[in-house]
Amino acid sequence: MEQTRSQSAKFDGSARYSKMFSRLNEVEQGAFVPFVMLGDPEPETSFEIIKALIEGGADALELGIPYSDPIADGPTIQKASIRALKSKVRPGDCFEIISKVRAEFPDIPIGLLLYSNLVLAKGVDEFYLSASKAGVDSILIADVPLREADRFINIAKAHNIQQILIAPPNASDETLSAIGDKSAGYTYLLGRAGVTGAETAADVPAKALIDKLQQYQVAPPLLGFGISTPEQVKTAIQSGAAGAISGSATVNIIEKHLDDKPAMLSALKAFVQSMKAATQK
Amino acid sequence: MNKLDTKFGDFGGMYVPELLIPALDQLEQAFLDAKDDPGFQEEFMSLLKDYAGRPTAMTLSRNLVSNPKVKLYLKREDLLHGGAHKTNQVLGQALLTKRMGKKEVIAETGAGQHGVATALACALLGLKARIYMGAKDVERQAPNVFRMRLMGAEVIPVDSGSGTLKDAVNEAMRDWSATYDKAHYLLGTAAGPHPFPTIVREYHRMIGEETRAQIMEKEGRLPDAVVACVGGGSNAIGMFADFIDEPDVRLIGVEPAGKGVHTKEHGATICTGTKGILHGAFTFIMQDHDGQIEESYSVSAGLDYPAVGPQHAYLHDIGRAEYFAVTDTEALNAFQLLARKEGIIPALESSHALAHALNMAEEAEEETIIVVNLSGRGDKDLAHVTKILGDKL
């Protein structure tokens, strides 16, 4: 009861995340959220990829904007960035793709995941405005830790966007408590140390960490980093996560089928279906 | 929360994944504890003196300057063990690594000078070093790769991105985010997230302190200007630190203009750059309109970096330090001039500082004392310079 009250007191932005979590609670499911890089391998296919993910049953989307120096990403997502940049994809093109998705799918929560310099280059306020206009619900900046986040959180609120914060496995109580105060939308719970990639599997989050997240009343935690199988999704949800995010495993499917778009789209759809099926509690 | 200021004005900060914050906090704490620990200070000082060869000499140039009103001194970091100033702060951070109970060291290197310094310190102190180096640089700097391996370091070529220094930094940070429990990231310049810019400055500040003592002894007064080259900015901040509160001493940083600051091929981030975030710090960087990082260029690999230490950005912003840019050609001229007139072969990096100081010397109308930080020696550059100058000598 108390948790519910606290959650409802949090900044709710477009309310798409809170509606999603309520809907999933009713049917006793966790969320499955795939990540792909916008514009990978080029804008048109990228849009079709996103549609395939939604058709496969994605509950929400996590979308990247390609960047030259992605320090939190492993080889798979680095390569996705490079493919998109080679196709001359710019942030403006990414917002166009998002607008198209939003027009067709008015209810699905859309999160952006990117690096700070892309936000600064456009001007923080201008960037969040563009994101909001395109229909973005949340923004996670991979290289903005809590300590540097206030300025972004304030501007995000002004544009009705939820700033997503990361809870790493090594977070101090001080950090978790601050995430409790400031998180909105969802909390990105890191499954392990390191960078993104399916090469190293996520650890099952320690019960103690999940308990602490609840104690500090953080926004619902989605487990990410190293999630590539339905079994991992199941375990994540069993151990108390509100869902799971899978990036590199999804992007690997794109990379594998670059020469055969129909095969790529059907493989993506099948992957999401299998991951989504594992979210039933 | 942090115990030290993480920013210089608006510049600096800790723009890194949340995951790295505990490791950076641990480093800040270790640095502060070490500062108050006489045992640590004693060991550091003794290594600097007996192993690295501090204090380094300060040489009054005899033949270089024709203007009789000007005295040009060279602070001889080129004489330090390892061949450049880099050894100073690497010894300090290697001691911190041991203090934190870590046995592994991660480092990045461009031309290989920081890699060599890291390798020697790790060999001496029994640490295991792995050094990321752009694949292109591994090819271009074969002798330094051999030096590092000879001293027991593992050199890991980086193919991602452009295969140069910035990509080596990216890869080192990626490694560190998985291994911070047992490894220290020994960053090689006064850039990156807090506390690196502060630690690197403090572990190089003896350059300026010695300069002060030496010039007082020789001239009985402070210099009118200290001049140092700026890539990331470590030797310059080491020279500047002790003079920041002396308003009569001009602090002059010299950036690489490469083929000209109006071309795309340069590394003069302060002189031409725009503000942004790279490798954990808000500072001047080279970028396109969207914020994608652009490649820098300089004849001297040690200045070839598309960002700059945040304290330099701040000193520029408040007008305390002045930054100029010197082209490849001007630096190569100064390189040859110092060899011919004084019998000293400087590093191409340091040749940038010298080139600017020689311009200042020519233009001076009053009695002027200038100290150039000769940050390294040029042995490492001989093959490269031979290729450029060929038989023109």
PDB file of C-alpha atoms in Angstrom, chain A residues 67-72 85 115 143, chain B residues 166-167 170 174 278-279 292-294:
ATOM      1  CA  TYR A  67      27.133   8.063 -31.199  1.00  0.00           C
ATOM      2  CA  SER A  68      30.795   8.068 -32.135  1.00  0.00           C
ATOM      3  CA  ASP A  69      32.176   7.210 -28.680  1.00  0.00           C
ATOM      4  CA  PRO A  70      29.808   4.910 -26.783  1.00  0.00           C
ATOM      5  CA  ILE A  71      31.894   4.053 -23.681  1.00  0.00           C
ATOM      6  CA  ALA A  72      29.174   2.003 -21.973  1.00  0.00           C
ATOM      7  CA  LEU A  85      26.414   6.560 -38.718  1.00  0.00           C
ATOM      8  CA  TYR A 115      25.152   9.777 -24.530  1.00  0.00           C
ATOM      9  CA  ASP A 143      27.179   8.835 -19.027  1.00  0.00           C
TER      10      ASP A 143
ATOM     11  CA  LYS B 166      40.347   8.429 -28.130  1.00  0.00           C
ATOM     12  CA  ASP B 167      39.304   4.874 -28.976  1.00  0.00           C
ATOM     13  CA  ASN B 170      37.023   4.346 -24.676  1.00  0.00           C
ATOM     14  CA  ARG B 174      34.998  -0.198 -20.904  1.00  0.00           C
ATOM     15  CA  LEU B 278      34.186  13.632 -23.781  1.00  0.00           C
ATOM     16  CA  HIS B 279      35.644  10.911 -21.589  1.00  0.00           C
ATOM     17  CA  GLN B 292      29.731  13.383 -32.776  1.00  0.00           C
ATOM     18  CA  ILE B 293      33.396  13.506 -31.787  1.00  0.00           C
ATOM     19  CA  GLU B 294      35.770  14.428 -34.593  1.00  0.00           C
TER      20      GLU B 294
END
